[in-house]
Coordinates of C-alpha atoms in Angstrom, one line a residue:
X1 CA 155.3 171.9 -46.5
X2 CA 154.8 169.3 -43.8
X3 CA 152.2 171.2 -41.9
X4 CA 150.1 171.9 -44.9
X5 CA 150.4 168.3 -45.9
X6 CA 149.0 167.3 -42.5
X7 CA 146.2 169.8 -42.9
X8 CA 145.3 168.4 -46.3
X9 CA 145.3 164.9 -44.8
X10 CA 142.9 165.9 -42.0
X11 CA 140.6 167.5 -44.5
X12 CA 140.6 164.4 -46.7
X13 CA 139.8 162.3 -43.6
X14 CA 136.9 164.6 -42.8
X15 CA 135.6 164.4 -46.3
X16 CA 135.8 160.6 -46.3
X17 CA 134.0 160.6 -42.9
X18 CA 131.1 162.6 -44.4
X19 CA 130.7 160.0 -47.2
X20 CA 130.4 157.1 -44.8
X21 CA 127.1 156.0 -43.3
X22 CA 127.0 157.1 -39.6
X23 CA 125.8 154.8 -36.9
X24 CA 125.3 155.5 -33.2
X25 CA 126.9 153.0 -30.8
X26 CA 124.9 152.7 -27.6
X27 CA 127.1 152.9 -24.5
X28 CA 125.4 150.1 -22.5
X29 CA 126.5 149.7 -18.9
X30 CA 127.9 146.2 -19.4
X31 CA 130.1 147.2 -22.3
X32 CA 131.1 150.6 -20.8
X33 CA 132.1 149.4 -17.3
X34 CA 132.6 145.6 -17.4
X35 CA 133.6 144.6 -21.0
X36 CA 135.0 147.6 -22.8
X37 CA 136.9 145.4 -25.1
X38 CA 133.7 144.4 -26.8
X39 CA 133.0 148.1 -27.6
X40 CA 136.5 148.6 -29.0
X41 CA 136.2 145.5 -31.1
X42 CA 132.8 146.6 -32.4
X43 CA 134.2 150.0 -33.4
X44 CA 137.1 148.3 -35.2
X45 CA 134.8 146.1 -37.2
X46 CA 132.2 148.7 -38.0
X47 CA 134.9 151.1 -39.2
X48 CA 136.5 148.4 -41.3
X49 CA 133.0 147.9 -42.9
X50 CA 133.1 151.6 -43.9
X51 CA 130.8 153.0 -41.2
X52 CA 131.4 156.1 -39.1
X53 CA 130.8 155.4 -35.4
X54 CA 129.6 158.0 -32.9
X55 CA 128.2 157.8 -29.4
X56 CA 125.4 159.8 -27.8
X57 CA 126.5 162.5 -25.4
X58 CA 126.3 161.8 -21.6
X59 CA 126.3 164.2 -18.7
X60 CA 128.5 164.1 -15.6
X61 CA 127.2 161.6 -13.2
X62 CA 124.3 160.8 -15.4
X63 CA 125.3 157.8 -17.7
X64 CA 122.8 156.6 -20.2
X65 CA 121.0 153.4 -19.5
X66 CA 118.2 151.4 -21.1
X67 CA 116.5 150.9 -17.8
X68 CA 116.7 147.2 -17.6
X69 CA 118.0 147.1 -14.1
X70 CA 115.0 148.9 -12.8
X71 CA 112.6 146.9 -15.0
X72 CA 113.9 143.6 -13.9
X73 CA 113.6 144.5 -10.2
X74 CA 110.1 146.0 -10.5
X75 CA 111.1 149.7 -10.1
X76 CA 109.1 150.9 -13.0
X77 CA 108.8 154.5 -12.0
X78 CA 112.5 154.8 -11.8
X79 CA 112.8 152.9 -15.1
X80 CA 110.6 155.4 -16.8
X81 CA 112.7 158.3 -15.6
X82 CA 115.9 156.7 -16.9
X83 CA 114.2 155.8 -20.2
X84 CA 112.9 159.4 -20.7
X85 CA 116.5 160.7 -20.2
X86 CA 117.6 158.2 -22.8
X87 CA 115.0 159.3 -25.4
X88 CA 116.1 162.9 -24.9
X89 CA 119.8 162.1 -25.2
X90 CA 119.4 160.3 -28.5
X91 CA 116.8 162.6 -30.0
X92 CA 119.3 164.4 -32.3
X93 CA 120.4 161.1 -33.7
X94 CA 116.9 160.0 -34.2
X95 CA 116.1 163.3 -36.0
X96 CA 119.0 162.6 -38.3
X97 CA 117.6 159.1 -39.0
X98 CA 120.6 157.3 -37.6
X99 CA 120.5 153.7 -36.4
X100 CA 121.2 152.9 -32.7
X101 CA 123.6 149.9 -32.5
X102 CA 123.3 148.0 -29.2
X103 CA 125.9 145.4 -28.5
X104 CA 124.3 143.8 -25.4
X105 CA 121.2 141.8 -26.4
X106 CA 119.4 142.4 -23.1
X107 CA 119.7 146.2 -23.5
X108 CA 118.7 146.0 -27.1
X109 CA 115.6 144.0 -26.2
X110 CA 114.7 146.5 -23.5
X111 CA 115.1 149.5 -25.8
X112 CA 113.1 147.7 -28.5
X113 CA 110.3 146.3 -26.4
X114 CA 110.1 147.6 -22.8
X115 CA 110.8 151.2 -23.4
X116 CA 108.0 152.0 -25.8
X117 CA 105.6 149.9 -23.8
X118 CA 106.4 151.6 -20.5
X119 CA 106.6 155.2 -21.9
X120 CA 103.7 154.8 -24.3
X121 CA 102.5 157.2 -27.0
X122 CA 102.7 160.2 -24.6
X123 CA 106.5 160.2 -24.8
X124 CA 107.6 161.7 -28.1
X125 CA 110.4 159.7 -29.6
X126 CA 109.9 156.5 -27.7
X127 CA 108.5 154.5 -30.6
X128 CA 111.0 156.1 -32.9
X129 CA 113.9 155.1 -30.7
X130 CA 112.7 151.5 -30.4
X131 CA 112.4 151.3 -34.2
X132 CA 116.0 152.5 -34.6
X133 CA 117.6 149.8 -32.5
X134 CA 119.8 147.3 -34.3
X135 CA 122.1 144.6 -33.1
X136 CA 125.8 144.5 -34.2
X137 CA 125.0 141.9 -36.9
X138 CA 121.9 143.7 -38.1
X139 CA 123.6 147.0 -38.7
X140 CA 126.3 145.3 -40.7
X141 CA 123.6 143.5 -42.7
X142 CA 121.6 146.7 -43.4
X143 CA 124.3 149.4 -43.7
X144 CA 127.3 147.5 -45.0
X145 CA 125.8 144.7 -47.1
X146 CA 128.9 144.5 -49.3
X147 CA 131.4 144.2 -46.5
X148 CA 133.4 141.0 -46.6
X149 CA 134.1 139.7 -43.1
X150 CA 137.3 137.8 -42.4
X151 CA 137.1 134.1 -43.0
X152 CA 137.5 132.1 -39.7
X153 CA 136.6 128.7 -40.9
X154 CA 136.0 127.0 -37.5
X155 CA 133.0 125.6 -35.6
X156 CA 131.2 127.5 -32.9
X157 CA 129.4 126.7 -29.7
X158 CA 127.9 129.0 -27.1
X159 CA 124.7 130.8 -26.4
X160 CA 122.2 133.0 -28.2
X161 CA 120.9 135.3 -25.5
X162 CA 117.3 134.4 -24.4
X163 CA 116.2 138.1 -24.8
X164 CA 117.5 138.0 -28.4
X165 CA 115.4 134.9 -29.1
X166 CA 112.3 136.5 -27.5
X167 CA 112.5 140.0 -28.9
X168 CA 115.1 140.6 -31.6
X169 CA 115.6 137.4 -33.6
X170 CA 119.0 136.1 -34.7
X171 CA 118.7 135.8 -38.5
X172 CA 121.4 138.5 -39.1
X173 CA 123.8 136.9 -36.6
X174 CA 123.4 133.5 -38.3
X175 CA 124.1 135.1 -41.7
X176 CA 127.2 136.9 -40.4
X177 CA 128.6 133.8 -38.9
X178 CA 128.0 131.9 -42.1
X179 CA 129.7 134.5 -44.2
X180 CA 132.7 134.4 -41.8
X181 CA 132.9 130.6 -42.0
X182 CA 131.7 130.0 -38.5
X183 CA 129.8 126.8 -38.6
X184 CA 127.4 125.1 -36.2
X185 CA 124.5 126.1 -33.9
X186 CA 124.5 128.1 -30.7
X187 CA 122.5 126.9 -27.8
X188 CA 119.0 128.3 -27.2
X189 CA 117.1 128.6 -23.9
X190 CA 118.7 130.5 -21.0
X191 CA 122.1 130.5 -19.5
X192 CA 120.5 130.7 -16.0
X193 CA 122.2 133.8 -14.8
X194 CA 119.4 136.0 -16.3
X195 CA 120.6 139.4 -15.2
X196 CA 120.5 139.6 -11.4
X197 CA 118.5 136.3 -10.9
X198 CA 121.6 134.1 -10.6
X199 CA 123.2 136.4 -8.1
X200 CA 120.3 136.5 -5.7
X201 CA 120.2 134.2 -2.6
X202 CA 118.2 131.1 -3.1
X203 CA 118.6 131.0 -6.9
X204 CA 121.9 129.3 -7.3
X205 CA 120.6 125.8 -7.8
X206 CA 118.0 126.9 -10.4
X207 CA 120.6 129.0 -12.2
X208 CA 123.0 126.1 -12.5
X209 CA 120.2 123.8 -13.6
X210 CA 119.3 126.1 -16.4
X211 CA 122.9 126.3 -17.6
X212 CA 123.2 122.5 -17.4
X213 CA 120.1 122.0 -19.7
X214 CA 121.9 122.8 -22.9
X215 CA 124.7 125.4 -22.6
X216 CA 127.2 123.8 -20.4
X217 CA 127.0 120.3 -22.0
X218 CA 127.4 121.9 -25.5
X219 CA 130.5 123.8 -24.3
X220 CA 132.0 120.7 -22.6
X221 CA 131.4 118.6 -25.7
X222 CA 132.6 121.1 -28.2
X223 CA 134.8 120.0 -31.1
X224 CA 138.5 120.8 -31.2
X225 CA 139.2 124.4 -32.2
X226 CA 135.6 125.6 -31.7
X227 CA 135.0 129.2 -31.0
X228 CA 132.9 129.9 -27.9
X229 CA 130.5 132.7 -28.6
X230 CA 128.1 134.6 -26.4
X231 CA 127.1 138.2 -27.2
X232 CA 125.4 138.5 -23.8
X233 CA 127.4 139.6 -20.7
X234 CA 125.4 137.3 -18.5
X235 CA 126.0 134.3 -20.7
X236 CA 129.7 135.0 -20.8
X237 CA 129.8 135.4 -17.0
X238 CA 127.9 132.2 -16.4
X239 CA 130.3 130.3 -18.7
X240 CA 133.3 131.8 -16.9
X241 CA 132.1 131.0 -13.4
X242 CA 130.5 127.6 -14.0
X243 CA 132.8 126.2 -16.7
X244 CA 136.0 128.2 -16.4
X245 CA 135.5 129.0 -20.1
X246 CA 136.1 132.3 -21.8
X247 CA 133.4 133.2 -24.3
X248 CA 133.5 136.1 -26.7
X249 CA 131.2 138.5 -28.4
X250 CA 131.1 138.0 -32.2
X251 CA 132.6 141.5 -32.6
X252 CA 135.7 140.5 -30.6
X253 CA 136.2 137.4 -32.8
X254 CA 135.9 139.4 -36.0
X255 CA 138.1 142.3 -34.8
X256 CA 140.9 139.8 -33.8
X257 CA 140.8 138.3 -37.3
X258 CA 140.8 141.7 -38.9
X259 CA 143.9 142.7 -36.9
X260 CA 145.7 139.5 -37.9
X261 CA 144.7 140.0 -41.6
X262 CA 146.5 143.4 -41.6

């Protein structure tokens, strides 16, 4: 009957889910509260690539955080408290050997670099957490190497986050863009917003000068039909406020193309 058919369908879905590689999507503050569309887009792409996406558990009033806010403002004792809570929260995923996918480059760099440095070897799991961190493009490269991204066939301009340059590298991002037919180079350097720096009194002129060094000229002089990419929330904010230009995370661009392909 109809009910038994639905039950069989649910069971088959569960079976297929068990066969798929599981990845843990990190709920960074920028994505969760300021750009949730990036998170939804990432889930759509990762699932299309055959991956099962889960998120770590969070407690009421105690959202998870990489600790970057406290690190960047020198509040290192508070940063360590936040980071220890993060290590505890993702411990079950680390025990299962699951990768931690981080969409925001600054958060990924903090979890990869600052967290193990600040917590040190006395915090069980800190080094293991750092080693599990992957960017959106890295997890597709390592866990879904045979996935075929949609072809976009257009030029790109925009910004590779300075934290990504410094800590994570962008080889996987370059490869993914190439496979999707996105041609051209993204700007290096810094957008100038740099977390809270560009919002603080007395920093505006320096912030704008940084953006004017490479990013803003590249976007103003972009070829017709070019996609403006910026995986970092700060970079996207700077482009919006200084150039009136909407930039998107690579996950958003790919998810849109997937939806159109269907």
